[in-house]
Amino acid sequence: MTMADRERDFENRFIHDQELKFRIRARRNKLAGLWAAGIIGKTGADANAYAQEIVRVDFEKPGDDDVFEHLRDDLAKAGSDLSDADIRAKLVELLQQAEREVMAE
């Protein structure tokens, strides 16, 4: 195996890993949107639309703050008494679930 082959393999692995991370985060965000939709009182198509909105929100800023802030604000408007720690813990839990689901595909 030449050095060029090794570089190509490394680049391909890196791209694959980045795509996998993206899919896991998108899945987590969809799951978080569906979770929050249930608390807010959205069902069916409205819940799915809200979940897609949460997926799109993740593109606003790097990191999880955009998703967290959007969920926190929407849940507070709906009268939820979930704390910031509760929401962040749920995001961690859903990230683990999303990872299991994506890896099983």
mmCIF file of N, CA and C in Angstrom:
data_model
loop_
_atom_site.group_PDB
_atom_site.id
_atom_site.type_symbol
_atom_site.label_atom_id
_atom_site.label_comp_id
_atom_site.label_asym_id
_atom_site.label_seq_id
_atom_site.Cartn_x
_atom_site.Cartn_y
_atom_site.Cartn_z
ATOM 1 N N MET A 1 0.851 -1.173 0.000
ATOM 2 C CA MET A 1 0.000 0.000 0.000
ATOM 3 C C MET A 1 0.901 1.241 0.000
ATOM 4 N N THR A 2 0.632 2.138 -0.921
ATOM 5 C CA THR A 2 1.453 3.339 -1.023
ATOM 6 C C THR A 2 0.958 4.413 -0.062
ATOM 7 N N MET A 3 1.763 5.444 0.076
ATOM 8 C CA MET A 3 1.381 6.563 0.941
ATOM 9 C C MET A 3 0.108 7.233 0.401
ATOM 10 N N ALA A 4 -0.015 7.325 -0.897
ATOM 11 C CA ALA A 4 -1.216 7.917 -1.498
ATOM 12 C C ALA A 4 -2.449 7.075 -1.176
ATOM 13 N N ASP A 5 -2.303 5.755 -1.196
ATOM 14 C CA ASP A 5 -3.413 4.864 -0.839
ATOM 15 C C ASP A 5 -3.818 5.058 0.620
ATOM 16 N N ARG A 6 -2.822 5.183 1.484
ATOM 17 C CA ARG A 6 -3.111 5.402 2.903
ATOM 18 C C ARG A 6 -3.833 6.734 3.117
ATOM 19 N N GLU A 7 -3.376 7.764 2.426
ATOM 20 C CA GLU A 7 -4.023 9.075 2.544
ATOM 21 C C GLU A 7 -5.469 9.004 2.076
ATOM 22 N N ARG A 8 -5.688 8.332 0.954
ATOM 23 C CA ARG A 8 -7.042 8.186 0.408
ATOM 24 C C ARG A 8 -7.933 7.414 1.383
ATOM 25 N N ASP A 9 -7.400 6.353 1.964
ATOM 26 C CA ASP A 9 -8.159 5.578 2.950
ATOM 27 C C ASP A 9 -8.508 6.430 4.158
ATOM 28 N N PHE A 10 -7.548 7.212 4.636
ATOM 29 C CA PHE A 10 -7.787 8.078 5.777
ATOM 30 C C PHE A 10 -8.865 9.108 5.447
ATOM 31 N N GLU A 11 -8.763 9.726 4.280
ATOM 32 C CA GLU A 11 -9.758 10.715 3.863
ATOM 33 C C GLU A 11 -11.145 10.092 3.753
ATOM 34 N N ASN A 12 -11.219 8.898 3.183
ATOM 35 C CA ASN A 12 -12.512 8.219 3.051
ATOM 36 C C ASN A 12 -13.105 7.874 4.409
ATOM 37 N N ARG A 13 -12.263 7.422 5.344
ATOM 38 C CA ARG A 13 -12.738 7.138 6.695
ATOM 39 C C ARG A 13 -13.231 8.403 7.386
ATOM 40 N N PHE A 14 -12.485 9.498 7.206
ATOM 41 C CA PHE A 14 -12.871 10.768 7.805
ATOM 42 C C PHE A 14 -14.221 11.224 7.266
ATOM 43 N N ILE A 15 -14.403 11.154 5.964
ATOM 44 C CA ILE A 15 -15.672 11.547 5.343
ATOM 45 C C ILE A 15 -16.804 10.670 5.859
ATOM 46 N N HIS A 16 -16.575 9.383 5.930
ATOM 47 C CA HIS A 16 -17.584 8.462 6.433
ATOM 48 C C HIS A 16 -17.961 8.800 7.869
ATOM 49 N N ASP A 17 -16.949 9.057 8.708
ATOM 50 C CA ASP A 17 -17.209 9.390 10.110
ATOM 51 C C ASP A 17 -18.006 10.687 10.235
ATOM 52 N N GLN A 18 -17.683 11.678 9.421
ATOM 53 C CA GLN A 18 -18.403 12.950 9.464
ATOM 54 C C GLN A 18 -19.855 12.773 9.022
ATOM 55 N N GLU A 19 -20.073 11.985 7.984
ATOM 56 C CA GLU A 19 -21.435 11.714 7.522
ATOM 57 C C GLU A 19 -22.230 10.977 8.595
ATOM 58 N N LEU A 20 -21.589 10.044 9.256
ATOM 59 C CA LEU A 20 -22.241 9.286 10.322
ATOM 60 C C LEU A 20 -22.622 10.207 11.481
ATOM 61 N N LYS A 21 -21.710 11.072 11.885
ATOM 62 C CA LYS A 21 -22.004 12.031 12.958
ATOM 63 C C LYS A 21 -23.172 12.942 12.573
ATOM 64 N N PHE A 22 -23.186 13.385 11.319
ATOM 65 C CA PHE A 22 -24.267 14.238 10.845
ATOM 66 C C PHE A 22 -25.603 13.509 10.921
ATOM 67 N N ARG A 23 -25.634 12.271 10.462
ATOM 68 C CA ARG A 23 -26.877 11.484 10.489
ATOM 69 C C ARG A 23 -27.360 11.256 11.917
ATOM 70 N N ILE A 24 -26.422 10.986 12.823
ATOM 71 C CA ILE A 24 -26.792 10.765 14.226
ATOM 72 C C ILE A 24 -27.375 12.038 14.826
ATOM 73 N N ARG A 25 -26.730 13.183 14.595
ATOM 74 C CA ARG A 25 -27.239 14.451 15.137
ATOM 75 C C ARG A 25 -28.607 14.783 14.545
ATOM 76 N N ALA A 26 -28.773 14.578 13.253
ATOM 77 C CA ALA A 26 -30.065 14.852 12.626
ATOM 78 C C ALA A 26 -31.146 13.946 13.216
ATOM 79 N N ARG A 27 -30.815 12.682 13.442
ATOM 80 C CA ARG A 27 -31.774 11.750 14.044
ATOM 81 C C ARG A 27 -32.104 12.185 15.470
ATOM 82 N N ARG A 28 -31.081 12.569 16.239
ATOM 83 C CA ARG A 28 -31.306 13.045 17.604
ATOM 84 C C ARG A 28 -32.231 14.251 17.597
ATOM 85 N N ASN A 29 -32.001 15.163 16.674
ATOM 86 C CA ASN A 29 -32.822 16.368 16.620
ATOM 87 C C ASN A 29 -34.267 16.049 16.246
ATOM 88 N N LYS A 30 -34.443 15.099 15.349
ATOM 89 C CA LYS A 30 -35.805 14.682 14.995
ATOM 90 C C LYS A 30 -36.492 14.046 16.208
ATOM 91 N N LEU A 31 -35.775 13.171 16.906
ATOM 92 C CA LEU A 31 -36.331 12.550 18.102
ATOM 93 C C LEU A 31 -36.661 13.604 19.162
ATOM 94 N N ALA A 32 -35.790 14.598 19.318
ATOM 95 C CA ALA A 32 -36.031 15.667 20.285
ATOM 96 C C ALA A 32 -37.260 16.475 19.887
ATOM 97 N N GLY A 33 -37.405 16.713 18.594
ATOM 98 C CA GLY A 33 -38.573 17.436 18.116
ATOM 99 C C GLY A 33 -39.863 16.678 18.371
ATOM 100 N N LEU A 34 -39.834 15.373 18.158
ATOM 101 C CA LEU A 34 -41.021 14.555 18.414
ATOM 102 C C LEU A 34 -41.330 14.500 19.912
ATOM 103 N N TRP A 35 -40.283 14.404 20.730
ATOM 104 C CA TRP A 35 -40.459 14.409 22.188
ATOM 105 C C TRP A 35 -41.104 15.722 22.638
ATOM 106 N N ALA A 36 -40.532 16.839 22.190
ATOM 107 C CA ALA A 36 -41.064 18.154 22.580
ATOM 108 C C ALA A 36 -42.464 18.367 22.015
ATOM 109 N N ALA A 37 -42.706 17.906 20.801
ATOM 110 C CA ALA A 37 -44.034 18.058 20.189
ATOM 111 C C ALA A 37 -45.092 17.394 21.060
ATOM 112 N N GLY A 38 -44.772 16.237 21.618
ATOM 113 C CA GLY A 38 -45.708 15.557 22.500
ATOM 114 C C GLY A 38 -46.023 16.362 23.746
ATOM 115 N N ILE A 39 -45.026 17.032 24.279
ATOM 116 C CA ILE A 39 -45.230 17.856 25.467
ATOM 117 C C ILE A 39 -46.036 19.106 25.121
ATOM 118 N N ILE A 40 -45.744 19.671 23.961
ATOM 119 C CA ILE A 40 -46.421 20.898 23.523
ATOM 120 C C ILE A 40 -47.870 20.622 23.127
ATOM 121 N N GLY A 41 -48.141 19.377 22.737
ATOM 122 C CA GLY A 41 -49.503 19.014 22.357
ATOM 123 C C GLY A 41 -49.698 18.844 20.861
ATOM 124 N N LYS A 42 -48.612 18.745 20.125
ATOM 125 C CA LYS A 42 -48.695 18.528 18.675
ATOM 126 C C LYS A 42 -48.744 17.026 18.402
ATOM 127 N N THR A 43 -49.542 16.648 17.428
ATOM 128 C CA THR A 43 -49.644 15.241 17.047
ATOM 129 C C THR A 43 -49.616 15.121 15.534
ATOM 130 N N GLY A 44 -49.424 13.904 15.068
ATOM 131 C CA GLY A 44 -49.504 13.598 13.648
ATOM 132 C C GLY A 44 -48.580 14.448 12.792
ATOM 133 N N ALA A 45 -49.146 15.023 11.734
ATOM 134 C CA ALA A 45 -48.367 15.815 10.784
ATOM 135 C C ALA A 45 -47.759 17.042 11.452
ATOM 136 N N ASP A 46 -48.468 17.636 12.409
ATOM 137 C CA ASP A 46 -47.936 18.803 13.119
ATOM 138 C C ASP A 46 -46.692 18.427 13.920
ATOM 139 N N ALA A 47 -46.714 17.270 14.553
ATOM 140 C CA ALA A 47 -45.556 16.799 15.316
ATOM 141 C C ALA A 47 -44.373 16.539 14.386
ATOM 142 N N ASN A 48 -44.642 15.911 13.238
ATOM 143 C CA ASN A 48 -43.572 15.645 12.281
ATOM 144 C C ASN A 48 -42.997 16.933 11.709
ATOM 145 N N ALA A 49 -43.847 17.905 11.427
ATOM 146 C CA ALA A 49 -43.379 19.198 10.920
ATOM 147 C C ALA A 49 -42.521 19.901 11.966
ATOM 148 N N TYR A 50 -42.936 19.825 13.226
ATOM 149 C CA TYR A 50 -42.155 20.431 14.298
ATOM 150 C C TYR A 50 -40.794 19.738 14.423
ATOM 151 N N ALA A 51 -40.772 18.428 14.317
ATOM 152 C CA ALA A 51 -39.515 17.681 14.396
ATOM 153 C C ALA A 51 -38.573 18.105 13.268
ATOM 154 N N GLN A 52 -39.102 18.304 12.076
ATOM 155 C CA GLN A 52 -38.279 18.762 10.951
ATOM 156 C C GLN A 52 -37.763 20.180 11.196
ATOM 157 N N GLU A 53 -38.578 20.990 11.846
ATOM 158 C CA GLU A 53 -38.147 22.343 12.207
ATOM 159 C C GLU A 53 -36.934 22.282 13.141
ATOM 160 N N ILE A 54 -36.967 21.383 14.098
ATOM 161 C CA ILE A 54 -35.853 21.233 15.031
ATOM 162 C C ILE A 54 -34.601 20.757 14.294
ATOM 163 N N VAL A 55 -34.754 19.881 13.326
ATOM 164 C CA VAL A 55 -33.607 19.440 12.520
ATOM 165 C C VAL A 55 -32.994 20.643 11.807
ATOM 166 N N ARG A 56 -33.831 21.502 11.235
ATOM 167 C CA ARG A 56 -33.334 22.681 10.514
ATOM 168 C C ARG A 56 -32.683 23.698 11.448
ATOM 169 N N VAL A 57 -33.200 23.825 12.664
ATOM 170 C CA VAL A 57 -32.660 24.782 13.630
ATOM 171 C C VAL A 57 -31.182 24.502 13.914
ATOM 172 N N ASP A 58 -30.786 23.241 13.843
ATOM 173 C CA ASP A 58 -29.408 22.863 14.169
ATOM 174 C C ASP A 58 -28.400 23.509 13.227
ATOM 175 N N PHE A 59 -28.827 24.027 12.105
ATOM 176 C CA PHE A 59 -27.913 24.644 11.152
ATOM 177 C C PHE A 59 -27.679 26.125 11.440
ATOM 178 N N GLU A 60 -28.340 26.669 12.463
ATOM 179 C CA GLU A 60 -28.230 28.091 12.752
ATOM 180 C C GLU A 60 -26.903 28.466 13.391
ATOM 181 N N LYS A 61 -26.424 27.659 14.343
ATOM 182 C CA LYS A 61 -25.172 27.936 15.054
ATOM 183 C C LYS A 61 -24.435 26.620 15.264
ATOM 184 N N PRO A 62 -23.122 26.690 15.402
ATOM 185 C CA PRO A 62 -22.388 25.465 15.741
ATOM 186 C C PRO A 62 -22.776 24.981 17.140
ATOM 187 N N GLY A 63 -22.684 23.700 17.352
ATOM 188 C CA GLY A 63 -22.988 23.140 18.667
ATOM 189 C C GLY A 63 -24.467 22.893 18.866
ATOM 190 N N ASP A 64 -24.829 22.615 20.113
ATOM 191 C CA ASP A 64 -26.207 22.259 20.452
ATOM 192 C C ASP A 64 -27.034 23.423 20.967
ATOM 193 N N ASP A 65 -26.428 24.590 21.140
ATOM 194 C CA ASP A 65 -27.158 25.693 21.762
ATOM 195 C C ASP A 65 -28.391 26.115 20.977
ATOM 196 N N ASP A 66 -28.318 26.103 19.660
ATOM 197 C CA ASP A 66 -29.475 26.517 18.864
ATOM 198 C C ASP A 66 -30.658 25.575 19.085
ATOM 199 N N VAL A 67 -30.394 24.279 19.083
ATOM 200 C CA VAL A 67 -31.457 23.297 19.301
ATOM 201 C C VAL A 67 -31.989 23.417 20.735
ATOM 202 N N PHE A 68 -31.075 23.461 21.690
ATOM 203 C CA PHE A 68 -31.473 23.565 23.095
ATOM 204 C C PHE A 68 -32.335 24.813 23.335
ATOM 205 N N GLU A 69 -31.880 25.965 22.857
ATOM 206 C CA GLU A 69 -32.602 27.221 23.090
ATOM 207 C C GLU A 69 -33.990 27.194 22.446
ATOM 208 N N HIS A 70 -34.072 26.643 21.255
ATOM 209 C CA HIS A 70 -35.361 26.562 20.559
ATOM 210 C C HIS A 70 -36.326 25.670 21.344
ATOM 211 N N LEU A 71 -35.838 24.507 21.755
ATOM 212 C CA LEU A 71 -36.680 23.598 22.535
ATOM 213 C C LEU A 71 -37.094 24.249 23.856
ATOM 214 N N ARG A 72 -36.126 24.829 24.557
ATOM 215 C CA ARG A 72 -36.414 25.464 25.854
ATOM 216 C C ARG A 72 -37.478 26.545 25.712
ATOM 217 N N ASP A 73 -37.321 27.402 24.701
ATOM 218 C CA ASP A 73 -38.273 28.497 24.509
ATOM 219 C C ASP A 73 -39.662 27.969 24.159
ATOM 220 N N ASP A 74 -39.728 26.989 23.266
ATOM 221 C CA ASP A 74 -41.030 26.440 22.874
ATOM 222 C C ASP A 74 -41.700 25.708 24.030
ATOM 223 N N LEU A 75 -40.918 24.957 24.790
ATOM 224 C CA LEU A 75 -41.483 24.244 25.938
ATOM 225 C C LEU A 75 -41.967 25.213 27.009
ATOM 226 N N ALA A 76 -41.213 26.276 27.235
ATOM 227 C CA ALA A 76 -41.626 27.280 28.226
ATOM 228 C C ALA A 76 -42.916 27.967 27.786
ATOM 229 N N LYS A 77 -43.019 28.305 26.494
ATOM 230 C CA LYS A 77 -44.244 28.941 25.966
ATOM 231 C C LYS A 77 -45.458 28.034 26.157
ATOM 232 N N ALA A 78 -45.209 26.728 26.095
ATOM 233 C CA ALA A 78 -46.298 25.758 26.248
ATOM 234 C C ALA A 78 -46.621 25.485 27.716
ATOM 235 N N GLY A 79 -45.877 26.118 28.634
ATOM 236 C CA GLY A 79 -46.161 25.945 30.050
ATOM 237 C C GLY A 79 -45.423 24.806 30.721
ATOM 238 N N SER A 80 -44.458 24.216 30.037
ATOM 239 C CA SER A 80 -43.696 23.115 30.622
ATOM 240 C C SER A 80 -42.808 23.635 31.745
ATOM 241 N N ASP A 81 -42.646 22.838 32.786
ATOM 242 C CA ASP A 81 -41.778 23.224 33.892
ATOM 243 C C ASP A 81 -40.438 22.484 33.847
ATOM 244 N N LEU A 82 -40.073 21.971 32.667
ATOM 245 C CA LEU A 82 -38.788 21.288 32.533
ATOM 246 C C LEU A 82 -37.652 22.285 32.711
ATOM 247 N N SER A 83 -36.644 21.889 33.469
ATOM 248 C CA SER A 83 -35.484 22.755 33.674
ATOM 249 C C SER A 83 -34.516 22.617 32.497
ATOM 250 N N ASP A 84 -33.565 23.538 32.448
ATOM 251 C CA ASP A 84 -32.518 23.453 31.430
ATOM 252 C C ASP A 84 -31.793 22.110 31.538
ATOM 253 N N ALA A 85 -31.529 21.684 32.771
ATOM 254 C CA ALA A 85 -30.837 20.408 32.987
ATOM 255 C C ALA A 85 -31.671 19.235 32.475
ATOM 256 N N ASP A 86 -32.989 19.299 32.659
ATOM 257 C CA ASP A 86 -33.874 18.240 32.154
ATOM 258 C C ASP A 86 -33.784 18.148 30.633
ATOM 259 N N ILE A 87 -33.826 19.299 29.978
ATOM 260 C CA ILE A 87 -33.789 19.324 28.506
ATOM 261 C C ILE A 87 -32.441 18.832 28.007
ATOM 262 N N ARG A 88 -31.366 19.307 28.609
ATOM 263 C CA ARG A 88 -30.027 18.867 28.187
ATOM 264 C C ARG A 88 -29.850 17.359 28.420
ATOM 265 N N ALA A 89 -30.360 16.847 29.531
ATOM 266 C CA ALA A 89 -30.273 15.411 29.813
ATOM 267 C C ALA A 89 -31.048 14.619 28.758
ATOM 268 N N LYS A 90 -32.198 15.132 28.359
ATOM 269 C CA LYS A 90 -32.993 14.458 27.328
ATOM 270 C C LYS A 90 -32.246 14.458 26.001
ATOM 271 N N LEU A 91 -31.565 15.552 25.680
ATOM 272 C CA LEU A 91 -30.789 15.604 24.438
ATOM 273 C C LEU A 91 -29.662 14.571 24.460
ATOM 274 N N VAL A 92 -29.027 14.385 25.597
ATOM 275 C CA VAL A 92 -27.973 13.370 25.720
ATOM 276 C C VAL A 92 -28.566 11.981 25.547
ATOM 277 N N GLU A 93 -29.682 11.735 26.212
ATOM 278 C CA GLU A 93 -30.361 10.435 26.108
ATOM 279 C C GLU A 93 -30.755 10.151 24.657
ATOM 280 N N LEU A 94 -31.304 11.155 23.991
ATOM 281 C CA LEU A 94 -31.743 10.963 22.604
ATOM 282 C C LEU A 94 -30.573 10.821 21.643
ATOM 283 N N LEU A 95 -29.432 11.433 21.959
ATOM 284 C CA LEU A 95 -28.241 11.251 21.133
ATOM 285 C C LEU A 95 -27.794 9.794 21.192
ATOM 286 N N GLN A 96 -27.833 9.207 22.372
ATOM 287 C CA GLN A 96 -27.462 7.796 22.520
ATOM 288 C C GLN A 96 -28.440 6.899 21.765
ATOM 289 N N GLN A 97 -29.724 7.227 21.852
ATOM 290 C CA GLN A 97 -30.724 6.448 21.130
ATOM 291 C C GLN A 97 -30.515 6.586 19.622
ATOM 292 N N ALA A 98 -30.261 7.801 19.174
ATOM 293 C CA ALA A 98 -30.045 8.046 17.739
ATOM 294 C C ALA A 98 -28.828 7.285 17.233
ATOM 295 N N GLU A 99 -27.781 7.265 18.032
ATOM 296 C CA GLU A 99 -26.576 6.537 17.635
ATOM 297 C C GLU A 99 -26.875 5.046 17.486
ATOM 298 N N ARG A 100 -27.595 4.485 18.447
ATOM 299 C CA ARG A 100 -27.962 3.053 18.347
ATOM 300 C C ARG A 100 -28.792 2.800 17.086
ATOM 301 N N GLU A 101 -29.751 3.673 16.821
ATOM 302 C CA GLU A 101 -30.623 3.475 15.658
ATOM 303 C C GLU A 101 -29.843 3.576 14.347
ATOM 304 N N VAL A 102 -29.012 4.600 14.231
ATOM 305 C CA VAL A 102 -28.260 4.788 12.986
ATOM 306 C C VAL A 102 -27.272 3.639 12.789
ATOM 307 N N MET A 103 -26.625 3.210 13.838
ATOM 308 C CA MET A 103 -25.646 2.114 13.711
ATOM 309 C C MET A 103 -26.331 0.790 13.361
ATOM 310 N N ALA A 104 -27.599 0.654 13.728
ATOM 311 C CA ALA A 104 -28.320 -0.584 13.430
ATOM 312 C C ALA A 104 -28.843 -0.623 11.992
ATOM 313 N N GLU A 105 -28.797 0.500 11.308
ATOM 314 C CA GLU A 105 -29.330 0.554 9.933
ATOM 315 C C GLU A 105 -28.405 -0.143 8.952
#
